[in-house]
């Protein structure tokens, strides 16, 4: 079913049996709501755009996205004039709450908005709203007030089921209210956040440009069972269907895989750092070599693989 004929609902939180998680109960919803087939995918559409997705998450699942912003873009967060939008927080707003608490340490005036398409979830989330933290009903056509612009959008685990053309359309709609130099973090991860990767986009001269691809394994998970190719199972939409043998994406993982045992040490953090250096120095990839990023497990790849 094409994106024009669907209604997005964003789910990013699921724990079986409604068990409590950090004081927040997590439920699963797998209902699909169809839109009027005559509707168009555009900013003028009055109803939220999207379809329900089956998302699974856990506390700290998206922590690496918050850490990345704090390390790589502290000035942007400290001086942000636009709001931060967590798109598709799910049945309960654990990811939104965590992000609010973390980033408010950098900017006490930061305004965070969790957006969901299920009205019941939005109503239930109001119990967690506070000064600077809101929950609103909406979809890709963000539910913003007339005076509001967006400094950062996080859209995680919500786009992978669409075609690449549909993803491009969705990104265009999302980017419209973004401020100049605003960021959009769009990616996927495994159920616990152990393996997390995302496209990093920035609004530049009124256009949304992809400026990096970030691979962020949890450092504590880099044990003897980890291999760089583990990421291929959780690649975002724009990569997952282009990882054919011999292609640029396959070559990248082949090279990273080859670099890993050559630099392996008893310290997984050091192994990660040295493998990134080898990708840059031996294989010629453009990698952000800042130690403050590498030490926290962020391989920021600026070479375009697709």
Coordinates of C-alpha atoms in Angstrom, one line a residue:
X1 CA 0.0 0.0 0.0
X2 CA 1.5 3.3 -1.0
X3 CA 2.4 5.9 1.6
X4 CA -0.2 8.3 0.2
X5 CA -2.9 5.8 1.2
X6 CA -1.7 5.0 4.7
X7 CA -1.9 6.6 8.1
X8 CA 1.3 6.6 10.2
X9 CA 1.3 5.6 13.8
X10 CA 4.6 5.5 15.5
X11 CA 5.4 2.8 18.0
X12 CA 8.8 2.6 19.6
X13 CA 8.2 0.9 23.0
X14 CA 7.2 -2.7 23.6
X15 CA 7.8 -5.0 26.6
X16 CA 5.9 -8.3 26.8
X17 CA 3.0 -8.7 29.2
X18 CA 2.8 -5.0 30.1
X19 CA 5.7 -5.3 32.6
X20 CA 6.8 -2.2 34.3
X21 CA 10.0 -0.5 33.0
X22 CA 11.5 2.3 35.1
X23 CA 8.0 2.9 36.5
X24 CA 6.4 3.0 33.1
X25 CA 4.2 0.1 31.9
X26 CA 4.9 -0.9 28.3
X27 CA 2.2 -2.4 26.0
X28 CA 2.1 -3.7 22.4
X29 CA -0.3 -2.4 19.8
X30 CA -0.3 -3.8 16.3
X31 CA -3.4 -2.1 14.8
X32 CA -3.3 -0.7 11.3
X33 CA -5.5 2.2 10.4
X34 CA -6.1 3.0 6.7
X35 CA -6.4 6.5 5.3
X36 CA -8.8 7.7 2.7
X37 CA -7.2 6.4 -0.6
X38 CA -7.8 9.9 -2.1
X39 CA -5.7 11.6 0.5
X40 CA -2.3 13.1 -0.6
X41 CA 1.0 13.0 1.1
X42 CA 1.6 16.7 1.6
X43 CA 2.0 19.3 4.3
X44 CA -1.6 20.5 3.6
X45 CA -3.1 17.2 4.8
X46 CA -5.0 18.0 8.0
X47 CA -4.9 14.5 9.4
X48 CA -1.7 12.9 10.8
X49 CA 0.2 11.1 8.2
X50 CA 1.4 7.5 8.8
X51 CA 0.7 3.9 9.7
X52 CA 1.0 2.0 12.8
X53 CA 4.4 0.3 13.1
X54 CA 5.3 -2.6 15.4
X55 CA 8.1 -1.1 17.5
X56 CA 10.0 -2.7 20.3
X57 CA 12.1 -0.9 22.8
X58 CA 13.5 -0.8 26.4
X59 CA 14.8 1.8 28.7
X60 CA 18.1 3.3 27.4
X61 CA 17.4 1.8 24.0
X62 CA 18.0 5.2 22.3
X63 CA 20.5 6.5 24.8
X64 CA 23.3 6.6 22.2
X65 CA 21.4 9.2 20.2
X66 CA 21.3 11.5 23.2
X67 CA 24.9 10.9 24.0
X68 CA 25.9 11.7 20.4
X69 CA 24.1 15.0 20.5
X70 CA 25.7 15.9 23.8
X71 CA 29.2 15.1 22.5
X72 CA 29.1 16.1 18.8
X73 CA 26.7 19.1 19.0
X74 CA 26.7 20.6 22.5
X75 CA 26.6 24.2 21.2
X76 CA 23.5 23.4 19.1
X77 CA 21.7 21.9 22.0
X78 CA 22.7 24.7 24.4
X79 CA 21.5 27.4 22.0
X80 CA 18.6 25.7 20.2
X81 CA 15.8 28.1 19.3
X82 CA 13.5 25.3 17.9
X83 CA 11.9 22.4 19.7
X84 CA 13.2 18.8 20.0
X85 CA 10.7 16.3 18.5
X86 CA 10.7 12.6 19.4
X87 CA 8.6 11.1 16.7
X88 CA 6.8 7.9 17.5
X89 CA 7.5 7.4 21.2
X90 CA 5.0 4.5 21.4
X91 CA 2.6 3.2 24.0
X92 CA 4.4 5.0 26.8
X93 CA 6.9 7.9 26.5
X94 CA 10.0 6.4 28.1
X95 CA 12.3 7.5 25.3
X96 CA 11.0 11.0 25.3
X97 CA 11.3 11.3 29.1
X98 CA 14.9 10.0 29.0
X99 CA 15.9 12.4 26.3
X100 CA 14.3 15.3 28.1
X101 CA 16.1 14.6 31.3
X102 CA 19.5 14.1 29.6
X103 CA 19.5 17.1 27.2
X104 CA 18.0 19.5 29.8
X105 CA 21.3 19.2 31.6
X106 CA 22.8 21.1 28.6
X107 CA 19.9 23.4 28.0
X108 CA 17.5 24.0 30.9
X109 CA 15.2 25.8 28.6
X110 CA 15.0 23.0 26.0
X111 CA 11.4 22.3 24.8
X112 CA 10.8 18.6 24.0
X113 CA 7.7 17.3 22.2
X114 CA 6.8 13.6 22.0
X115 CA 4.6 13.0 18.9
X116 CA 2.2 10.0 18.6
X117 CA -0.7 9.2 16.3
X118 CA -2.7 7.2 18.8
X119 CA -4.9 9.7 20.8
X120 CA -5.2 7.3 23.7
X121 CA -1.4 7.2 24.1
X122 CA -1.1 10.9 23.9
X123 CA -3.8 11.3 26.6
X124 CA -2.0 8.7 28.9
X125 CA 1.3 10.5 28.4
X126 CA -0.1 13.8 29.8
X127 CA 0.6 12.4 33.3
X128 CA 4.3 12.7 32.5
X129 CA 4.1 16.2 30.9
X130 CA 6.0 19.0 32.7
X131 CA 7.4 22.4 32.1
X132 CA 9.2 22.1 28.7
X133 CA 7.9 18.6 28.0
X134 CA 4.7 18.0 25.9
X135 CA 3.0 15.1 24.2
X136 CA 0.9 15.8 21.1
X137 CA -1.2 13.9 18.6
X138 CA 0.3 13.8 15.1
X139 CA 2.4 12.1 12.4
X140 CA 5.0 13.1 9.9
X141 CA 3.2 16.4 9.3
X142 CA 4.3 17.5 12.8
X143 CA 1.6 19.1 15.1
X144 CA 3.3 22.4 15.6
X145 CA 1.9 25.7 16.6
X146 CA 2.2 28.6 14.2
X147 CA 5.3 30.1 15.9
X148 CA 7.2 26.8 16.4
X149 CA 10.1 25.5 14.4
X150 CA 12.1 22.3 15.0
X151 CA 15.8 22.2 16.0
X152 CA 16.2 18.4 16.2
X153 CA 13.9 15.5 15.1
X154 CA 14.5 11.9 16.1
X155 CA 12.7 9.4 13.9
X156 CA 13.8 5.9 15.1
X157 CA 12.5 2.5 13.9
X158 CA 9.6 4.1 12.0
X159 CA 10.7 4.3 8.4
X160 CA 12.2 0.9 7.5
X161 CA 9.0 -0.7 6.2
X162 CA 8.5 1.9 3.4
X163 CA 10.0 2.1 0.0
X164 CA 12.9 4.4 -0.5
X165 CA 10.7 6.8 -2.5
X166 CA 8.2 6.9 0.4
X167 CA 11.0 7.5 2.8
X168 CA 12.2 10.5 0.7
X169 CA 8.7 11.9 0.7
X170 CA 8.4 11.6 4.5
X171 CA 11.8 13.3 5.0
X172 CA 10.7 16.2 2.9
X173 CA 7.6 16.7 5.0
X174 CA 9.6 16.4 8.2
X175 CA 12.2 18.9 7.1
X176 CA 9.8 21.7 6.2
X177 CA 9.5 23.2 9.8
X178 CA 13.2 22.6 10.7
X179 CA 15.5 25.5 11.5
X180 CA 18.6 26.3 9.5
X181 CA 21.3 23.9 10.7
X182 CA 18.7 21.8 12.5
X183 CA 19.4 18.0 12.7
X184 CA 17.3 15.0 11.8
X185 CA 18.4 11.6 13.3
X186 CA 16.8 8.7 11.4
X187 CA 17.8 5.2 12.0
X188 CA 17.2 1.8 13.4
X189 CA 18.5 -0.5 16.2
X190 CA 18.1 -3.9 17.7
X191 CA 15.5 -4.4 20.5
X192 CA 17.8 -3.4 23.3
X193 CA 19.9 -0.6 21.6
X194 CA 23.0 -2.8 21.7
X195 CA 23.4 -2.2 18.0
X196 CA 22.3 1.3 16.8
X197 CA 22.9 3.2 13.6
X198 CA 21.4 6.2 12.0
X199 CA 21.5 8.7 9.1
X200 CA 22.4 12.2 10.2
X201 CA 20.7 14.9 8.2
X202 CA 21.1 18.7 8.5
X203 CA 19.1 21.5 7.1
X204 CA 21.4 23.6 5.0
X205 CA 20.3 26.4 2.7
X206 CA 16.6 25.3 3.0
X207 CA 17.6 21.7 1.9
X208 CA 17.9 18.6 4.0
X209 CA 21.3 17.0 3.4
X210 CA 22.6 13.7 4.6
X211 CA 26.0 14.6 6.3
X212 CA 27.0 11.3 7.9
X213 CA 26.1 7.7 8.7
X214 CA 26.7 6.8 12.3
X215 CA 27.3 3.3 13.7
X216 CA 27.1 3.2 17.4
X217 CA 27.5 -0.2 19.1
X218 CA 27.2 -0.2 22.9
X219 CA 30.8 -0.4 24.0
X220 CA 30.0 -3.0 26.8
X221 CA 28.6 -5.3 24.1
X222 CA 31.9 -5.5 22.1
X223 CA 32.8 -8.9 23.4
X224 CA 34.3 -11.8 21.5
X225 CA 30.9 -12.4 19.7
X226 CA 30.8 -9.0 18.1
X227 CA 31.7 -8.5 14.5
X228 CA 31.2 -5.4 12.4
X229 CA 28.9 -7.3 10.0
X230 CA 26.4 -7.6 12.9
X231 CA 25.2 -4.2 11.9
X232 CA 23.9 -5.4 8.5
X233 CA 20.8 -6.8 10.2
X234 CA 19.7 -3.4 11.5
X235 CA 20.7 -1.1 8.7
X236 CA 18.3 1.8 7.8
X237 CA 16.1 1.7 4.8
X238 CA 18.5 3.5 2.4
X239 CA 21.2 0.9 3.1
X240 CA 19.4 -2.4 3.7
X241 CA 18.5 -3.0 0.1
X242 CA 21.8 -1.9 -1.3
X243 CA 24.2 -4.3 0.6
X244 CA 24.6 -6.6 -2.4
X245 CA 27.8 -8.6 -2.6
X246 CA 30.7 -6.5 -4.0
X247 CA 28.8 -3.2 -3.6
X248 CA 30.1 -0.2 -1.6
X249 CA 28.2 -1.2 1.6
X250 CA 29.4 -4.7 1.4
X251 CA 33.0 -3.6 0.8
X252 CA 32.8 -1.3 3.8
X253 CA 31.7 -4.1 6.2
X254 CA 34.3 -6.4 4.6
X255 CA 37.0 -3.9 5.3
X256 CA 35.8 -3.1 8.8
X257 CA 35.5 -6.9 9.5
X258 CA 39.1 -7.4 8.2
X259 CA 40.4 -4.5 10.4
X260 CA 38.8 -5.8 13.6
X261 CA 41.0 -8.8 14.4
X262 CA 44.1 -7.0 13.3
X263 CA 43.7 -4.4 16.1
X264 CA 41.8 -6.5 18.7
X265 CA 43.0 -6.0 22.2
X266 CA 41.7 -6.9 25.7
X267 CA 40.0 -3.5 25.8
X268 CA 37.0 -3.5 23.5
X269 CA 37.0 0.3 23.5
X270 CA 40.5 0.4 22.2
X271 CA 39.7 -2.2 19.6
X272 CA 36.9 0.0 18.3
X273 CA 39.1 3.1 18.2
X274 CA 41.9 1.4 16.4
X275 CA 39.5 -0.2 13.9
X276 CA 38.2 3.2 13.0
X277 CA 41.7 4.6 12.5
X278 CA 42.5 1.6 10.3
X279 CA 39.3 2.3 8.2
X280 CA 40.5 5.8 7.6
X281 CA 44.3 5.3 7.3
X282 CA 44.4 2.0 5.5
X283 CA 41.2 1.8 3.5
X284 CA 40.7 5.5 2.8
X285 CA 37.2 6.1 4.4
X286 CA 36.4 9.5 5.7
X287 CA 35.9 8.9 9.4
X288 CA 35.5 11.5 12.2
X289 CA 38.6 10.7 14.2
X290 CA 37.8 12.8 17.2
X291 CA 38.6 10.6 20.2
X292 CA 35.7 11.9 22.3
X293 CA 33.4 10.3 19.8
X294 CA 35.3 7.1 19.2
X295 CA 35.7 6.5 22.9
X296 CA 32.0 6.5 23.3
X297 CA 31.5 4.1 20.5
X298 CA 30.5 6.4 17.6
X299 CA 31.9 5.6 14.2
X300 CA 30.9 8.7 12.2
X301 CA 31.3 7.8 8.5
X302 CA 31.2 10.7 6.1
X303 CA 32.1 8.7 3.1
X304 CA 28.8 8.0 1.2
X305 CA 28.2 4.3 0.7
X306 CA 25.0 4.9 -1.2

